[in-house]
XYZ file of C-alpha atoms in Angstrom:
489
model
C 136.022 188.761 52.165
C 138.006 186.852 49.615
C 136.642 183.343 50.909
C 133.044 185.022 50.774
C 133.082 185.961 47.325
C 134.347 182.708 46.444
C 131.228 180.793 47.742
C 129.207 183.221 46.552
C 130.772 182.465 43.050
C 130.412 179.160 43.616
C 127.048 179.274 44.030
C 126.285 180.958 41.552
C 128.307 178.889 39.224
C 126.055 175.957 40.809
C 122.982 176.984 40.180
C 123.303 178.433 36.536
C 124.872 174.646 36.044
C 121.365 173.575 37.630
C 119.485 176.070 35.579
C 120.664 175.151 32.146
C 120.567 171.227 32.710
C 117.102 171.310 34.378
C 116.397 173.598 31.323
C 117.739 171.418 28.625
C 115.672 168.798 29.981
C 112.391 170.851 30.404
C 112.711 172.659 27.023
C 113.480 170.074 24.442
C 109.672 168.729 24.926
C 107.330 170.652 27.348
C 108.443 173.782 27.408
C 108.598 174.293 24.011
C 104.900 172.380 22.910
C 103.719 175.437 25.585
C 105.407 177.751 24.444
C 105.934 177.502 20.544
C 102.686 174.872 20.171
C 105.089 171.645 19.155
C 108.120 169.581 20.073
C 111.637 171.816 18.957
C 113.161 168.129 18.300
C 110.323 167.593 15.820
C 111.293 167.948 11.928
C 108.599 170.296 10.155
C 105.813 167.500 8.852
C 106.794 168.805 5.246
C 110.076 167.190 4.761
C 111.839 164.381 6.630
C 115.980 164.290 7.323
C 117.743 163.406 4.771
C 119.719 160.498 5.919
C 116.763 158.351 6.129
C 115.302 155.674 3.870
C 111.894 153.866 3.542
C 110.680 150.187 2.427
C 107.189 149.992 1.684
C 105.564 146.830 1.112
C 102.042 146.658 0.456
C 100.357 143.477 1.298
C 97.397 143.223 -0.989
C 93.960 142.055 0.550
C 94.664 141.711 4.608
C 91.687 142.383 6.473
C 92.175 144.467 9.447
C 91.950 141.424 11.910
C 93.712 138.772 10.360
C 97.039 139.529 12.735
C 94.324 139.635 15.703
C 93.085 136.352 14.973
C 96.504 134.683 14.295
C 98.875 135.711 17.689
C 101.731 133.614 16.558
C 103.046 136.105 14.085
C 106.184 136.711 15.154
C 107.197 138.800 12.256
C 104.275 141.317 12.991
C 104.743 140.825 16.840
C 108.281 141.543 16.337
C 107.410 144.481 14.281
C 104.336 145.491 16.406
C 107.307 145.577 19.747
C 109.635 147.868 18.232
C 107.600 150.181 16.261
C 103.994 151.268 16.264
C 100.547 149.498 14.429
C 97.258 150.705 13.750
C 93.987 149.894 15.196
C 92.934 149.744 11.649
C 93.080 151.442 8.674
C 89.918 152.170 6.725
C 90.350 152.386 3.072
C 88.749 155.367 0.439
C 85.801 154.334 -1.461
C 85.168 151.782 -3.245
C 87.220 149.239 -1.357
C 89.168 147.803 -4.247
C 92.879 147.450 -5.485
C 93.621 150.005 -8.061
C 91.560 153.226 -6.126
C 93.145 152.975 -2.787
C 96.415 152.062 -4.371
C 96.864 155.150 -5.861
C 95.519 157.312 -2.555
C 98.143 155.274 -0.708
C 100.689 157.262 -2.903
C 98.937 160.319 -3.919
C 97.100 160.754 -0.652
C 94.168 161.986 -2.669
C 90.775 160.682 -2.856
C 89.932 158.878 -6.230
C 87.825 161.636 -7.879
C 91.225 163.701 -7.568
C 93.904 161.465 -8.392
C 90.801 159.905 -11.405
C 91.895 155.926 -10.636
C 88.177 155.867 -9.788
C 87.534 152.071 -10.388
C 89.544 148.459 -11.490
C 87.861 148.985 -14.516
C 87.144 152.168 -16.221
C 85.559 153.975 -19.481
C 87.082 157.761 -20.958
C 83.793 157.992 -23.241
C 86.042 160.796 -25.071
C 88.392 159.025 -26.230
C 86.230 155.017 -26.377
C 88.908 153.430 -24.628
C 88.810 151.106 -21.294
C 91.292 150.584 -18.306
C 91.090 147.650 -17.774
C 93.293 146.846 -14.629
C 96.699 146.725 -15.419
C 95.955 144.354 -18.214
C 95.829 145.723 -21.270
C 97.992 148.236 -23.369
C 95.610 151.005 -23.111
C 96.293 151.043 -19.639
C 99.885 152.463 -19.606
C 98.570 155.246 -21.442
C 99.993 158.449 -19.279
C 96.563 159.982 -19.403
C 94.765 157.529 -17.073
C 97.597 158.625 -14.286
C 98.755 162.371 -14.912
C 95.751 163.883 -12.913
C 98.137 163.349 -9.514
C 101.660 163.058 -8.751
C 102.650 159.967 -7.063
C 105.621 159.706 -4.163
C 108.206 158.325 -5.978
C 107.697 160.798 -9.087
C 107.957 163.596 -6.132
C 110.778 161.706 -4.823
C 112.888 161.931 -8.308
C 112.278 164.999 -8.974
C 113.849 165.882 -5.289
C 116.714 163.703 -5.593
C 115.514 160.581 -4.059
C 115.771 157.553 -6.168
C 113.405 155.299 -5.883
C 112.454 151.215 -6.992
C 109.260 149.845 -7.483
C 108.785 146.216 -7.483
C 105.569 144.302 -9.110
C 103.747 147.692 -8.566
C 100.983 148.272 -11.725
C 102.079 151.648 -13.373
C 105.598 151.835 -12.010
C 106.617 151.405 -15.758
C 104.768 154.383 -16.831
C 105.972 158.111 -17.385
C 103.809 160.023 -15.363
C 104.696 163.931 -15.414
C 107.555 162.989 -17.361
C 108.944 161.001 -14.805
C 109.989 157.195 -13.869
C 111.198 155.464 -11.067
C 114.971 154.897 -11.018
C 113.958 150.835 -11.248
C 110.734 149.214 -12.046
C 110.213 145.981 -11.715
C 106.705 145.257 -13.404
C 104.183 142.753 -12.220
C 105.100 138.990 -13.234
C 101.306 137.813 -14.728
C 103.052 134.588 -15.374
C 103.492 133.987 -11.314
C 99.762 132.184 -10.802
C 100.471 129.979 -7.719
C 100.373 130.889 -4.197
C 103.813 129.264 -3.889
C 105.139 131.629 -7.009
C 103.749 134.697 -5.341
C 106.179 133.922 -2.124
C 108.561 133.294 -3.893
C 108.648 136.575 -6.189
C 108.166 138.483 -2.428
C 111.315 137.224 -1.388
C 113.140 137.995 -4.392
C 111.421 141.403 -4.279
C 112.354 142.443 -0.209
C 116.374 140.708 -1.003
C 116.791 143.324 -4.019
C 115.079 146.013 -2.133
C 117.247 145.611 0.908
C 120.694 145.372 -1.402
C 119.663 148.791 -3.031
C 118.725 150.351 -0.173
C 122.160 149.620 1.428
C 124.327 150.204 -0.989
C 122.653 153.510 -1.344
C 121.817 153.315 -4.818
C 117.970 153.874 -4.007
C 116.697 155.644 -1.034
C 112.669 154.457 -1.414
C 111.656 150.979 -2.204
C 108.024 150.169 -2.760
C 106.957 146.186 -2.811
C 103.732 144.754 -3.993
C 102.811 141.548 -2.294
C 99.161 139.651 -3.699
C 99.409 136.281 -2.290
C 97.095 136.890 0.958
C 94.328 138.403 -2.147
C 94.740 135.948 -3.879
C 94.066 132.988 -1.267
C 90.941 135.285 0.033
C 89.278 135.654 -3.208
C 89.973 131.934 -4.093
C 89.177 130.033 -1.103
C 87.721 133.082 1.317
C 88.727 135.186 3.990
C 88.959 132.093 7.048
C 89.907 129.474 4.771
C 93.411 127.110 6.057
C 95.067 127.748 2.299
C 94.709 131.623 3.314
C 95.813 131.403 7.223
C 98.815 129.470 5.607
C 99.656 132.455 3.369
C 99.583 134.884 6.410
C 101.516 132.783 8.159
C 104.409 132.767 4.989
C 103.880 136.262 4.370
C 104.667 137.152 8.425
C 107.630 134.348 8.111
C 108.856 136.392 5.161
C 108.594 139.747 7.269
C 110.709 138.055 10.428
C 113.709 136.875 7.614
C 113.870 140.865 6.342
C 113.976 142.535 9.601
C 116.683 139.744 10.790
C 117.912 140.788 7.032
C 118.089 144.715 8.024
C 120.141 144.038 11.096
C 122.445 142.224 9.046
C 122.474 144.802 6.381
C 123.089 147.266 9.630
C 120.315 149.828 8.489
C 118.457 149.516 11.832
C 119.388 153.185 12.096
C 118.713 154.400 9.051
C 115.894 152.789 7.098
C 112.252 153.098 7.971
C 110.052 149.983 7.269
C 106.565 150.262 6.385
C 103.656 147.754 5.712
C 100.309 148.111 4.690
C 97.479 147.239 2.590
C 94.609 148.506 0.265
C 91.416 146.614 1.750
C 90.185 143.739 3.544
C 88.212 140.875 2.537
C 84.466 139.437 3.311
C 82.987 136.267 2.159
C 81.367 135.796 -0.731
C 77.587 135.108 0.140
C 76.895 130.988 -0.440
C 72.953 132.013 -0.892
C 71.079 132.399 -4.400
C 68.641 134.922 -3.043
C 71.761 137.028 -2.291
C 72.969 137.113 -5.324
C 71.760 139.722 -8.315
C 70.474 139.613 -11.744
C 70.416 142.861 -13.511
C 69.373 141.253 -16.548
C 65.744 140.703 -14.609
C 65.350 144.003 -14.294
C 66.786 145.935 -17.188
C 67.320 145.217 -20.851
C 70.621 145.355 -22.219
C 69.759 147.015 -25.219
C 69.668 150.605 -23.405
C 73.206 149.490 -22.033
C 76.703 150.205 -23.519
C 78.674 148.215 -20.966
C 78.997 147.480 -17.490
C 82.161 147.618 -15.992
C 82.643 144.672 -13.545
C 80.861 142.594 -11.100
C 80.713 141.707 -7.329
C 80.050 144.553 -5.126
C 80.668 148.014 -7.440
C 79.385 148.300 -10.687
C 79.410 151.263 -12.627
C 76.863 151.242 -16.117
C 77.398 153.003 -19.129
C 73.925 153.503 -20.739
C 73.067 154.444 -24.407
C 72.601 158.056 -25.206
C 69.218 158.775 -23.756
C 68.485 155.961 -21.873
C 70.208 156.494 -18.131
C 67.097 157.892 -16.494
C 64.996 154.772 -18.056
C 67.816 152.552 -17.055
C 67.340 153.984 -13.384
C 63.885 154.236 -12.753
C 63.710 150.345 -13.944
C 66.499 149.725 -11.463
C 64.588 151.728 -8.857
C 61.297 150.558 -9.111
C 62.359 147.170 -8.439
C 63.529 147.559 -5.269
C 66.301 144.853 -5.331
C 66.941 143.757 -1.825
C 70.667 144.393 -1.353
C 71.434 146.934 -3.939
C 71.620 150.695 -3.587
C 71.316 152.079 -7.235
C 72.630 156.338 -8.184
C 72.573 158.552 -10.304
C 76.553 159.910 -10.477
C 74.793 163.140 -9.955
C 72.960 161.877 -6.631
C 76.362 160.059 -5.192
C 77.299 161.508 -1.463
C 79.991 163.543 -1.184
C 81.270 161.136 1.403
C 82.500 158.812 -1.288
C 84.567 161.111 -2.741
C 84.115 160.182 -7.007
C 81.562 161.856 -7.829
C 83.996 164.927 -9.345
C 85.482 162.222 -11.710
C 84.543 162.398 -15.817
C 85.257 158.645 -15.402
C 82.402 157.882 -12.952
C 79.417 156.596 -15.276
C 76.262 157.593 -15.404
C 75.121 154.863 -12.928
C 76.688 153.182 -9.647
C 75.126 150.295 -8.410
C 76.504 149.326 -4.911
C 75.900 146.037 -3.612
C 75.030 145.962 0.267
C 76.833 143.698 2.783
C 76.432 140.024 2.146
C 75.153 140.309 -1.766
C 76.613 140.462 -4.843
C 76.206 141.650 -8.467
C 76.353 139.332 -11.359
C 77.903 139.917 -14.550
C 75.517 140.293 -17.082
C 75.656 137.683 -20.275
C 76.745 139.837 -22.934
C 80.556 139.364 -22.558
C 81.115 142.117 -24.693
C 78.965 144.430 -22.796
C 80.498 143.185 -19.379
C 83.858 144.401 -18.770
C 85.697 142.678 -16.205
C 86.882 139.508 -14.370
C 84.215 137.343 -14.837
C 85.143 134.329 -12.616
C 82.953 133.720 -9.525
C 85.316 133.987 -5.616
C 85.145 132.364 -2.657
C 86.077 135.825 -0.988
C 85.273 139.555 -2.060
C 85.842 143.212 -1.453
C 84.957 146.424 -2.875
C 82.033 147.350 -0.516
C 81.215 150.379 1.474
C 84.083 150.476 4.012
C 81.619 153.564 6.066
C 79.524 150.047 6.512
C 81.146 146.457 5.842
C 83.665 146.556 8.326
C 85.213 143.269 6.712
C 87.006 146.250 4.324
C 89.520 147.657 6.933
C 92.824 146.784 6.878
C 96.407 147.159 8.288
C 99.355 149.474 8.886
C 102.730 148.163 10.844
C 105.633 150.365 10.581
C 109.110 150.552 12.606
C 112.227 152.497 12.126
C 114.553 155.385 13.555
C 111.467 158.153 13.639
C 108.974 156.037 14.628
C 107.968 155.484 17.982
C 108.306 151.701 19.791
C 105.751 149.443 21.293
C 102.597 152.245 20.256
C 99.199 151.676 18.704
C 97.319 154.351 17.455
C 93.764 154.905 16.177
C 92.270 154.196 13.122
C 92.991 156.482 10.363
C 91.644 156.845 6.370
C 93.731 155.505 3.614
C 94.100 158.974 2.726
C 96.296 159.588 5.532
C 99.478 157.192 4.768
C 100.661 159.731 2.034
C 101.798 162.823 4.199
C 103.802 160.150 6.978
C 105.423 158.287 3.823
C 106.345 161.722 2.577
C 107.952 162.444 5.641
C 109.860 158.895 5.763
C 111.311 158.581 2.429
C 112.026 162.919 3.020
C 110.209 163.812 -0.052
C 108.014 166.785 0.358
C 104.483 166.095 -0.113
C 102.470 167.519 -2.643
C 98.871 168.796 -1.617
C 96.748 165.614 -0.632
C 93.566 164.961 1.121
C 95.471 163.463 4.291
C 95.363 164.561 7.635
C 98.825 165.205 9.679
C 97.173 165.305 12.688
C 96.339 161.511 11.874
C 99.223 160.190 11.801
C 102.067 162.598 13.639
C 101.731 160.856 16.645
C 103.436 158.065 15.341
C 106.920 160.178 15.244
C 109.520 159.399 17.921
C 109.604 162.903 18.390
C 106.218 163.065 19.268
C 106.438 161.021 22.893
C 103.539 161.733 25.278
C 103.982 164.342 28.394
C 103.993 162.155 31.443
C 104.109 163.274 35.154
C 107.791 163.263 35.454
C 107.868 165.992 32.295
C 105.430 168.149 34.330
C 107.475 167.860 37.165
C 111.087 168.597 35.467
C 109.772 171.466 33.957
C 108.028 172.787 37.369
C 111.206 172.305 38.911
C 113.115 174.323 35.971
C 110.527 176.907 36.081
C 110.632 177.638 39.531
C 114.371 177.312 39.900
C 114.910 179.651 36.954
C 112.249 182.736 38.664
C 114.640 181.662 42.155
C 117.766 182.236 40.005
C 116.179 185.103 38.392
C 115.586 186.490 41.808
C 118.952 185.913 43.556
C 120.921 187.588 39.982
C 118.517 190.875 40.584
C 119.011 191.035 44.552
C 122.680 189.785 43.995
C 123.924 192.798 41.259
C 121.523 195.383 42.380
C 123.150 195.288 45.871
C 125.545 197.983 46.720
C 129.255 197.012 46.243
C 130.700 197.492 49.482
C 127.973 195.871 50.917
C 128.621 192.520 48.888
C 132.139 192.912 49.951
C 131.182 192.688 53.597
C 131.695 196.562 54.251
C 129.227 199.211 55.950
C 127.525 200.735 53.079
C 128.340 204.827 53.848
């Protein structure tokens, strides 16, 4: 009797052991997606671990297939191996710097967050933004209407640096970054813009391991700078790329020395892409034969996106002239008239008329320079257009890191969506933002796929645990003495 109840003990010892392991395996992915609808290892999308930290770099101006055209990258193979990429990302509307820079870190579309344009007019108080170059343009008011990451981030306890990124030196909500480093103007060559990366990603890395910061966000303009210049497929900007990736190899070689391979989360991205400029006359268009500037206040900037500020009175006049001419190439509204799907519409700094330039033409400047507000100078390459359309305007996203998955692409996702997955990186919770989670979750470590051999742990746990179930019930339900080998009376 004793030797019976001792294999029976043993066996039941065994297959509890069974039970639990085939358990732990089943439930810390399958079971509990079924279950409770998501992973139990995942960390709620609304805050990120604490012992984590996050580089950013934005790379101004790479189009979404410059890395596909160039397969000697190492530095973005390298990165592509041991973290995840994008398909492409497709930036808000319009396609230029200043708008998507602020959804990257807002995750809001421009008529929210109100950096609606490069250039830009507040008729209520007669003052221009004039991108990042003049005083006005640290003015707090042009910024308050959103709350971007690192301001979230300092106000949680994260510190945070900012390297060559326009409006890191401004109080916005009452709040800096820890560090700002502002944008060097006086850096004009391609060689100085390297250069000033280098210096940038060194610093960054330093802070981030000696803990002093625990977000670092890096402005790079070199490969925008090349494309505007000499366009889009020129050698001088295929020799940037290949500096810029060279650049990216030394820092990741850089965070194994630094030993923050488990720790820090490295990010990098850009705000648009980059199309030629067209080399035909007939593509390229007057205003000035069409309107007359005297019913014009000022039109701010050139190239592809335009917005007009008429004189009181004149805006329908100004766009029925515009209208009636039926300029091949350009797609002239009303702000009231705009599509929702451009999302700027809802912004007092929107003029009373857009004029959008269709792929392959471009808009003049008008010769009144005080009238015409904006860069001036004629490129090689441009951007700006409708990314819906010109897909020359989608970019990149390349990220790798302790809670990001290895070796994965995923679709294409909106500009908008970078926000909530930075959030979650540099754990700073995210405000509320246009972004989509569901966008960009996948990316998480935590969130591998189900394969075949999860379905068939978890069958096998399952089905052992209902067998288990089964024996415990028939096992203490029989009567005692006959479990102890003894008639039952």
């Amino acid at each position: 009797m004793v030797r019976i109840l001792f294999f029976k003990s043993c066996n039941m010892v065994l297959l509890l052991a069974l039970v639990v392991y085939l358990f732990h395996l089943a439930s810390a992915d399958l079971l509990a997606r079924v279950f409770f609808g998501s992973s139990t290892k995942r960390l709620g999308k609304d805050s990120g671990p604490t012992e984590y930290k996050l580089l950013v770099i934005l790379a101004d101006g790479w189009r979404w297939d410059y890395i596909i055209n160039e397969p000697s990258l190492k530095g973005f193979n390298r990165l592509a191996k041991s973290g995840v990429k994008a398909e492409y990302v497709k930036p808000i509307f319009p396609s230029s710097d200043y708008p998507n820079w602020y959804t990257v870190v807002t995750g809001l579309y421009p008529e929210n967050h109100g950096v609606v344009h490069n250039y830009m007019y507040d008729k209520d108080r007669d003052e221009f933004f004039m991108k990042g170059t003049q005083p006005g343009d640290l003015n707090s008011h042009w910024w308050d209407k959103a709350e971007p990451i690192w301001v979230t981030a300092e106000k949680n306890g994260v510190k945070s640096a900012l390297y060559g990124w326009s409006g890191c030196e401004i109080e916005i909500r009452g709040v800096r970054p820890s560090f700002c480093k502002s944008y060097d103007i006086s850096k004009s060559t391609l060689k100085q813009h390297h250069q000033e990366l280098k210096r940038n990603l060194n610093d960054a890395i330093n802070r981030l391991s000696k803990g002093t910061i625990q977000l670092a966000v890096v402005y790079h303009n070199g490969v925008d700078t090349a494309g505007h210049k000499y366009g889009p497929n020129a050698k001088e900007t295929k020799e940037v790329i290949k500096d810029f990736d060279f650049a990216l190899f030394e820092l990741q070689d850089n965070i194994l020395k630094k030993e923050l391979q488990q720790e820090l989360n490295l990010v990098v991205l850009s705000d648009h892409g980059m199309t030629n400029a067209p080399e035909d006359s007939d593509r390229t268009i007057s205003l000035e034969k069409y309107i007359s500037l005297n019913d014009i206040s000022y039109v701010l900037d050139k190239g592809s996106f335009v917005m007009i500020q008429t004189e009181s009175g004149k805006t329908e006049k100004v766009y029925q002239d515009l209208k009636r001419a039926n300029i091949k190439g350009l797609l002239v509204y009303r702000k009231e008239d705009l599509s929702e799907k451009y999302g700027i519409r809802g912004n007092k700094f929107v003029l009373p008329i857009i004029l959008l330039a269709e792929e392959g033409y471009v808009i003049e400047p008008i010769s009144d320079s005080v009238k015409q507000k904006g860069d001036l100078f004629s490129t090689a390459g441009n951007h700006g257009y409708d990314p819906s359309v010109v897909k020359d305007m989608w970019t990149i996203f390349y990220a790798k890191g302790p809670l990001l998955r290895r070796d994965y692409t995923a679709p294409g996702f909106s500009m908008v969506d970078h926000y909530n997955l930075l959030c979650y990186l540099a754990s700073v919770p995210p405000r509320p933002n246009n972004g989509s989670w569901e966008h960009v979750g996948h990316m998480l470590a935590e969130e591998e796929q189900i394969t075949i051999w999860d379905w068939i742990v978890t069958g096998g746990a399952v089905v052992t645990i209902m067998v288990a179930g089964l024996y415990l019930f028939v096992y203490l339900s029989w009567p005692k003495k006959s479990r102890s080998g003894q008639k039952h009376e």
